[in-house]
Amino acid sequence: MRKKISIEPAKRVKDLPPYLFATIDKMKEKAVAKGVDLIELSIGDPDIPTPRHIVERMRKAVKNPKHHQYPSYVGMLSFRQAVADWYRRRFGVTLDPKTEVLSLIGSKEGIGHMPLAFINPGDYVLIPSPGYPVYPVATLFAEGRSHVMPLLEKNDYLPELGKIPRSVLAKAKLMFINYPNNPTAACAGRAFFRDVVHFAAKHNIIVCHDAAYTEMYYDDDRPMSFLQIPGAKEVGIEFHSLSKTYNMTGWRIGFAVGNKKAVAGLGKIKTNLDSGIFQAIQEAGIEALATKDSELKKIRAIYRKRRDALHSGLTQLGLEVNKPGATFYLWAKCPKGYTSMKFTALLLNRAGVLTTPGNGFGAAGEGYVRFALTVPVKRIDEAVRRIGKIL
Ligand SMILES: *Cc1c(COP(=O)(O)O)cnc(C)c1O
């Protein structure tokens, strides 16, 4: 008989934080097995299909044999040009498509690879909590150290840069920020971004702004790009995604823009690990970026109705919940006596409503749950009705 080898995960895998959603997953499975009519408000994945013109462009592009070969690593120049055109139209920011734009297999991919490109073992990465779990995990994979910047309600969910210890700053190399924010739905203005540029320049830190939600807004006052701030391109890079804006989460396409050296460094990791995005998808991406605002307005109107329904519904039930100016999330305080997990379990087991416990986004998210606006108004009304019965 052959001897069995021992298959041991690497330390970086063993060091992954415990999967907080395991309990919830089990409860969800149980509920589904019992035949509960579950209202799923936990995942940040649009339920609305990708606009037709984008799907049509893909349909045509997929038939073209030239797209069947390896794509260019850095992305088709036509896609990067479309990104630069979009940035100029939308933000008034000029980008060189050859050196300041990099296509990504979804922005998660770029965010995940960023620490690998710039972090040496022991370097610090400044990370918001609550926040997108990829920031700390990617830091761990690159053998960096996370320094948590708590996002607190009393500070409008902006990090207090002045509170970061000197000893951390001396070894800090990257900083992640994300506005409009997932999960708190907070927005940041010019003043905050200015502070960040100044701070980064002073302490020699590369800013990574995750801008996945700039197009998911409700007011006339549209979210900004970090790169609109003078000097931002000297210190940072911005990650963008077609996923949420154009209902394209399954397509896997995004991009990074900004500082040339940051873009090149990230590109270097990518050329050694992946071979780019299927070109037919890049063609669809070009089409997406040219989507008429009238089309996007319709999508925003759908989310606005949902937001208003859930916000007023939960508020009337006495829950303390924000009315987001952007993103498709509502960040609700748990009632007295409930932790995030306990409240999530209550909503799931007694109302058949699935939300995300706030502590799943980091310790500073404890005491909150996140609702995603990913079901039609009728289902939102039903969720509110059911929650009303148990509160
Ligand atoms: C959804 C999301 C992303 C990633 O989107 P991709 O589909 O990988 O482009 C990145 N950051 C945040 C905060 C998100 O919520």
Coordinates of C-alpha atoms and ligand atoms in Angstrom, one line a residue:
M1 CA 0.0 0.0 0.0
R2 CA 1.2 3.5 -0.8
K3 CA 1.9 5.8 2.1
K4 CA -0.6 8.7 2.4
I5 CA 1.1 12.1 2.2
S6 CA 0.0 14.6 4.8
I7 CA -1.9 17.6 3.3
E8 CA -1.4 20.6 5.5
P9 CA -2.8 24.0 4.6
A10 CA -0.2 26.8 4.7
K11 CA 0.0 29.0 7.8
R12 CA -1.6 31.9 6.0
V13 CA -4.6 29.7 5.4
K14 CA -4.8 28.4 8.9
D15 CA -4.5 32.0 10.1
L16 CA -7.6 33.1 8.3
P17 CA -10.2 34.6 10.7
P18 CA -13.0 32.2 11.7
Y19 CA -15.8 32.2 9.2
L20 CA -18.4 34.2 11.1
F21 CA -21.2 33.3 8.8
A22 CA -21.0 29.6 9.3
T23 CA -23.6 29.6 12.1
I24 CA -25.9 31.8 10.0
D25 CA -25.3 29.5 6.9
K26 CA -26.5 26.5 9.0
M27 CA -29.5 28.3 10.3
K28 CA -30.3 29.4 6.7
E29 CA -30.0 25.8 5.4
K30 CA -32.4 24.6 8.2
A31 CA -34.9 27.3 7.4
V32 CA -34.8 26.5 3.7
A33 CA -35.2 22.7 4.4
K34 CA -38.2 23.5 6.5
G35 CA -39.7 25.3 3.5
V36 CA -39.5 28.8 5.0
D37 CA -40.2 31.5 2.4
L38 CA -36.9 33.3 3.0
I39 CA -36.4 37.0 2.1
E40 CA -32.8 37.3 1.3
L41 CA -31.4 40.7 2.2
S42 CA -27.9 39.6 3.1
I43 CA -25.9 39.5 -0.1
G44 CA -24.6 42.6 -2.0
D45 CA -25.5 41.2 -5.4
P46 CA -28.0 43.1 -7.6
D47 CA -31.1 41.0 -8.5
I48 CA -31.7 43.2 -11.6
P49 CA -30.3 41.7 -14.9
T50 CA -27.5 43.3 -16.9
P51 CA -28.9 45.9 -19.3
R52 CA -29.8 44.5 -22.7
H53 CA -27.4 46.5 -24.8
I54 CA -24.5 45.1 -22.8
V55 CA -25.6 41.5 -23.2
E56 CA -26.1 42.1 -27.0
R57 CA -22.6 43.5 -27.4
M58 CA -21.3 40.4 -25.6
R59 CA -23.3 38.1 -27.9
K60 CA -21.7 39.7 -30.9
A61 CA -18.2 39.8 -29.5
V62 CA -18.2 36.2 -28.4
K63 CA -18.6 35.1 -32.0
N64 CA -15.4 36.9 -33.0
P65 CA -12.5 34.4 -33.2
K66 CA -9.9 37.0 -32.4
H67 CA -11.4 37.2 -28.9
H68 CA -10.9 33.5 -28.4
Q69 CA -7.2 33.8 -27.8
Y70 CA -5.3 35.0 -24.8
P71 CA -6.2 38.6 -24.0
S72 CA -3.6 41.3 -23.5
Y73 CA -2.4 41.2 -19.9
V74 CA -3.0 44.8 -19.1
G75 CA -6.3 44.9 -20.9
M76 CA -7.4 45.9 -24.4
L77 CA -6.3 49.5 -25.0
S78 CA -9.9 50.2 -26.2
F79 CA -11.2 49.2 -22.8
R80 CA -8.7 51.2 -21.0
Q81 CA -9.5 54.2 -23.3
A82 CA -13.2 53.7 -22.5
V83 CA -12.3 53.9 -18.8
A84 CA -10.3 57.1 -19.3
D85 CA -13.2 58.6 -21.3
W86 CA -15.7 57.7 -18.6
Y87 CA -13.5 59.2 -15.9
R88 CA -13.2 62.5 -17.8
R89 CA -16.9 62.6 -18.4
R90 CA -18.0 61.6 -14.9
F91 CA -15.3 63.1 -12.7
G92 CA -13.4 65.5 -14.8
V93 CA -10.2 63.5 -14.1
T94 CA -7.7 63.0 -17.0
L95 CA -6.0 59.6 -17.2
D96 CA -3.4 58.1 -19.5
P97 CA -5.0 54.9 -20.6
K98 CA -1.6 53.3 -21.3
T99 CA 0.0 54.0 -17.9
E100 CA -2.8 55.0 -15.5
V101 CA -5.4 52.4 -16.2
L102 CA -5.3 48.7 -15.5
S103 CA -8.2 46.2 -16.2
L104 CA -9.1 43.8 -13.4
I105 CA -11.0 40.5 -13.2
G106 CA -13.4 42.3 -10.9
S107 CA -12.1 44.9 -8.4
K108 CA -11.9 42.2 -5.7
E109 CA -9.1 40.7 -7.7
G110 CA -7.1 43.9 -7.8
I111 CA -7.8 44.8 -4.2
G112 CA -6.7 41.3 -3.2
H113 CA -3.4 41.5 -5.2
M114 CA -2.5 45.0 -4.1
P115 CA -0.7 44.1 -0.8
L116 CA 1.2 41.3 -2.6
A117 CA 2.6 44.0 -4.9
F118 CA 3.7 46.4 -2.2
I119 CA 3.8 44.8 1.3
N120 CA 7.0 43.3 2.7
P121 CA 6.6 41.0 5.8
G122 CA 5.8 43.1 8.8
D123 CA 4.7 46.2 7.0
Y124 CA 1.4 47.7 8.1
V125 CA -1.7 48.1 6.1
L126 CA -4.3 50.6 7.5
I127 CA -7.7 49.0 7.3
P128 CA -11.2 50.3 8.0
S129 CA -13.5 48.3 10.3
P130 CA -16.3 47.6 9.6
G131 CA -15.1 47.0 6.0
Y132 CA -14.8 44.7 3.1
P133 CA -13.2 41.5 4.4
V134 CA -10.8 41.3 1.4
Y135 CA -8.6 44.1 2.9
P136 CA -7.4 42.2 6.0
V137 CA -7.3 38.9 4.3
A138 CA -5.1 40.2 1.4
T139 CA -2.9 41.8 4.0
L140 CA -2.5 38.5 5.8
F141 CA -1.7 36.7 2.5
A142 CA 1.1 39.2 1.9
E143 CA 2.4 38.7 5.4
G144 CA 1.6 42.3 6.3
R145 CA 0.1 43.5 9.6
S146 CA -3.4 45.1 9.7
H147 CA -3.9 48.2 11.7
V148 CA -7.6 48.7 12.2
M149 CA -9.1 52.1 11.7
P150 CA -12.5 52.0 13.5
L151 CA -15.4 53.7 11.6
L152 CA -17.7 55.1 14.2
E153 CA -21.1 56.6 13.9
K154 CA -20.0 59.7 15.9
N155 CA -17.4 60.4 13.3
D156 CA -19.8 59.8 10.4
Y157 CA -18.0 56.5 9.8
L158 CA -14.8 58.3 8.7
P159 CA -11.5 57.0 10.2
E160 CA -9.7 59.3 12.7
L161 CA -6.3 59.6 11.0
G162 CA -4.8 61.5 13.9
K163 CA -5.3 58.4 16.2
I164 CA -3.0 56.1 14.3
P165 CA 0.1 55.6 16.4
R166 CA 3.4 56.9 15.2
S167 CA 5.0 53.4 15.5
V168 CA 2.4 52.1 13.0
L169 CA 2.8 55.0 10.7
A170 CA 6.5 54.4 10.5
K171 CA 5.9 51.0 9.0
A172 CA 2.6 51.7 7.2
K173 CA 2.7 51.3 3.4
L174 CA -0.9 51.0 2.2
M175 CA -4.2 52.4 3.4
F176 CA -7.6 51.2 2.3
I177 CA -10.6 53.5 2.3
N178 CA -14.0 52.9 0.7
Y179 CA -16.7 55.6 0.0
P180 CA -19.6 55.3 -0.6
N181 CA -19.0 52.7 2.1
N182 CA -19.9 49.1 2.4
P183 CA -21.4 48.2 4.9
T184 CA -22.3 51.6 6.6
A185 CA -23.4 53.4 3.4
A186 CA -21.5 56.5 4.6
C187 CA -20.3 58.9 2.0
A188 CA -17.1 61.0 2.2
G189 CA -16.7 64.5 0.9
R190 CA -13.9 66.7 -0.4
A191 CA -12.6 67.7 3.0
F192 CA -12.0 64.1 4.1
F193 CA -10.3 63.1 0.8
R194 CA -8.1 66.2 1.1
D195 CA -7.1 65.1 4.6
V196 CA -6.3 61.7 3.3
V197 CA -4.1 63.0 0.4
H198 CA -2.2 65.3 2.8
F199 CA -1.8 62.5 5.4
A200 CA -0.6 60.0 2.8
A201 CA 1.9 62.4 1.3
K202 CA 3.3 63.2 4.8
H203 CA 3.7 59.6 5.9
N204 CA 4.5 58.0 2.5
I205 CA 1.5 55.8 2.3
I206 CA -0.2 54.5 -0.9
V207 CA -3.9 55.2 -0.7
C208 CA -6.2 52.5 -2.2
H209 CA -9.7 53.9 -2.6
D210 CA -12.3 51.3 -3.2
A211 CA -14.9 53.2 -5.2
A212 CA -17.3 50.3 -6.1
Y213 CA -20.4 52.4 -5.2
T214 CA -19.8 55.8 -6.7
E215 CA -22.6 55.3 -9.2
M216 CA -25.2 53.9 -6.8
Y217 CA -26.5 57.2 -5.5
Y218 CA -29.8 58.8 -4.7
D219 CA -29.2 62.5 -4.5
D220 CA -28.2 65.1 -7.0
D221 CA -25.0 65.5 -5.0
R222 CA -23.0 62.7 -6.7
P223 CA -20.2 60.8 -4.9
M224 CA -16.7 61.9 -5.9
S225 CA -13.6 60.2 -7.1
F226 CA -10.7 60.4 -4.8
L227 CA -8.6 61.4 -7.8
Q228 CA -10.5 64.7 -8.1
I229 CA -8.4 66.0 -5.2
P230 CA -5.2 67.8 -6.3
G231 CA -2.2 65.6 -5.5
A232 CA -4.3 62.4 -5.2
K233 CA -2.6 60.8 -8.2
E234 CA 0.7 61.2 -6.5
V235 CA -0.4 59.1 -3.6
G236 CA -3.1 56.7 -4.7
I237 CA -5.0 54.4 -6.8
E238 CA -8.7 53.9 -7.1
F239 CA -10.5 50.6 -7.6
H240 CA -13.7 50.5 -9.7
S241 CA -16.1 47.9 -10.6
L242 CA -18.7 47.4 -13.2
S243 CA -20.4 44.9 -10.9
K244 CA -22.8 47.1 -8.9
T245 CA -23.2 50.0 -11.4
Y246 CA -24.3 47.8 -14.4
N247 CA -25.6 44.7 -12.6
M248 CA -22.6 42.7 -13.8
T249 CA -21.4 40.9 -10.7
G250 CA -21.1 37.6 -12.6
W251 CA -19.1 39.0 -15.5
R252 CA -15.9 39.7 -13.5
I253 CA -14.7 43.0 -14.8
G254 CA -13.3 46.1 -13.0
F255 CA -10.3 48.4 -13.2
A256 CA -7.8 50.3 -11.2
V257 CA -6.7 53.8 -12.0
G258 CA -4.4 56.4 -10.7
N259 CA -0.7 56.6 -9.7
K260 CA 1.5 55.1 -12.5
K261 CA 3.8 53.2 -10.2
A262 CA 1.0 51.8 -8.2
V263 CA -0.7 50.7 -11.4
A264 CA 2.5 49.2 -12.8
G265 CA 3.2 47.4 -9.5
L266 CA -0.2 45.8 -9.4
G267 CA 0.1 45.0 -13.1
K268 CA 3.4 43.1 -12.4
I269 CA 1.7 40.7 -10.0
K270 CA -1.1 40.2 -12.4
T271 CA 1.0 39.4 -15.5
N272 CA 2.7 36.7 -13.4
L273 CA -0.6 35.2 -12.1
D274 CA -3.4 35.7 -14.5
S275 CA -3.8 36.3 -18.2
G276 CA -6.4 39.1 -18.2
I277 CA -10.1 39.3 -18.9
F278 CA -11.8 37.5 -21.8
Q279 CA -11.9 40.1 -24.5
A280 CA -15.5 39.6 -25.3
I281 CA -16.2 40.7 -21.7
Q282 CA -14.0 43.8 -22.2
E283 CA -16.1 44.6 -25.3
A284 CA -19.2 44.4 -23.1
G285 CA -17.4 46.6 -20.6
I286 CA -16.8 49.3 -23.2
E287 CA -20.5 49.1 -24.0
A288 CA -21.4 49.3 -20.3
L289 CA -19.2 52.4 -19.7
A290 CA -21.1 54.1 -22.5
T291 CA -24.5 53.4 -21.0
K292 CA -26.8 56.4 -21.2
D293 CA -27.6 58.1 -18.0
S294 CA -31.3 57.8 -18.7
E295 CA -30.8 54.0 -18.4
L296 CA -28.9 54.2 -15.2
K297 CA -31.5 56.6 -13.8
K298 CA -34.1 53.9 -14.2
I299 CA -31.9 51.5 -12.1
R300 CA -31.4 54.2 -9.5
A301 CA -35.1 54.8 -9.3
I302 CA -35.7 51.2 -8.5
Y303 CA -33.3 51.2 -5.7
R304 CA -34.6 54.5 -4.4
K305 CA -38.1 53.1 -4.1
R306 CA -36.7 50.1 -2.2
R307 CA -34.6 52.3 0.0
D308 CA -37.5 54.5 0.9
A309 CA -39.8 51.4 1.6
L310 CA -37.3 49.7 3.9
H311 CA -36.1 52.9 5.6
S312 CA -39.6 54.1 6.5
G313 CA -40.7 50.6 7.4
L314 CA -37.9 49.9 9.8
T315 CA -38.0 53.4 11.2
Q316 CA -41.7 53.0 12.0
L317 CA -40.9 49.8 13.8
G318 CA -38.6 51.8 16.0
L319 CA -35.3 50.6 14.6
E320 CA -32.5 53.1 14.3
V321 CA -31.4 52.9 10.7
N322 CA -29.6 55.3 8.3
K323 CA -31.2 56.5 5.1
P324 CA -28.3 56.0 2.7
G325 CA -27.3 58.7 0.2
A326 CA -25.5 56.0 -1.8
T327 CA -25.0 52.2 -2.0
F328 CA -27.8 49.7 -1.7
Y329 CA -27.2 49.0 2.0
L330 CA -29.1 50.0 5.2
W331 CA -27.0 49.8 8.4
A332 CA -29.3 49.3 11.3
K333 CA -28.6 49.3 15.0
C334 CA -29.6 46.2 16.8
P335 CA -32.3 46.7 19.5
K336 CA -31.2 46.8 23.1
G337 CA -29.9 43.5 24.4
Y338 CA -29.1 42.1 21.0
T339 CA -25.7 41.4 19.5
S340 CA -25.3 41.4 15.7
M341 CA -25.4 37.6 15.7
K342 CA -28.4 37.4 18.1
F343 CA -30.4 39.9 16.1
T344 CA -29.6 38.3 12.8
A345 CA -30.7 34.9 14.2
L346 CA -33.9 36.4 15.5
L347 CA -34.7 37.9 12.1
L348 CA -33.9 34.7 10.3
N349 CA -35.6 32.2 12.7
R350 CA -38.7 34.2 13.6
A351 CA -39.3 36.4 10.5
G352 CA -37.6 34.4 7.7
V353 CA -35.5 37.6 6.9
L354 CA -31.9 37.1 6.2
T355 CA -29.5 40.0 6.9
T356 CA -25.7 40.2 7.5
P357 CA -24.4 40.6 11.1
G358 CA -22.3 43.7 11.3
N359 CA -19.5 42.0 13.2
G360 CA -18.9 39.9 10.0
F361 CA -17.2 43.1 8.6
G362 CA -14.9 43.5 11.6
A363 CA -15.3 44.1 15.4
A364 CA -16.3 47.7 15.0
G365 CA -19.5 46.4 13.2
E366 CA -20.7 44.8 16.4
G367 CA -24.2 46.0 17.3
Y368 CA -25.4 46.5 13.8
V369 CA -26.9 44.4 11.0
R370 CA -26.8 45.2 7.2
F371 CA -29.8 45.0 5.0
A372 CA -29.2 44.9 1.2
L373 CA -31.8 46.3 -1.2
T374 CA -31.8 43.3 -3.5
V375 CA -35.5 42.3 -3.6
P376 CA -38.5 44.1 -5.0
V377 CA -40.5 46.5 -2.9
K378 CA -43.3 44.0 -2.4
R379 CA -40.9 41.6 -0.7
I380 CA -39.4 44.5 1.3
D381 CA -42.9 45.4 2.5
E382 CA -43.4 41.7 3.5
A383 CA -40.1 41.7 5.3
V384 CA -41.1 44.8 7.3
R385 CA -44.5 43.3 8.1
R386 CA -42.9 40.1 9.4
I387 CA -40.3 42.0 11.4
G388 CA -43.1 44.1 12.9
K389 CA -44.7 41.0 14.3
I390 CA -41.7 40.0 16.3
L391 CA -40.4 43.3 17.6
Ligands
LIG1 C1 -18.8 44.4 -4.3 C2 -17.6 45.1 -3.8 C3 -16.4 45.0 -4.4 C4 -16.0 44.0 -5.5 O1 -16.7 44.0 -6.6 P1 -16.2 43.1 -7.9 O2 -17.4 42.4 -8.3 O3 -15.0 42.3 -7.5 O4 -15.7 44.2 -8.9 C5 -15.3 45.7 -3.9 N1 -15.4 46.4 -2.8 C6 -16.6 46.5 -2.2 C7 -16.7 47.4 -1.0 C8 -17.7 45.8 -2.6 O5 -18.9 45.9 -1.9

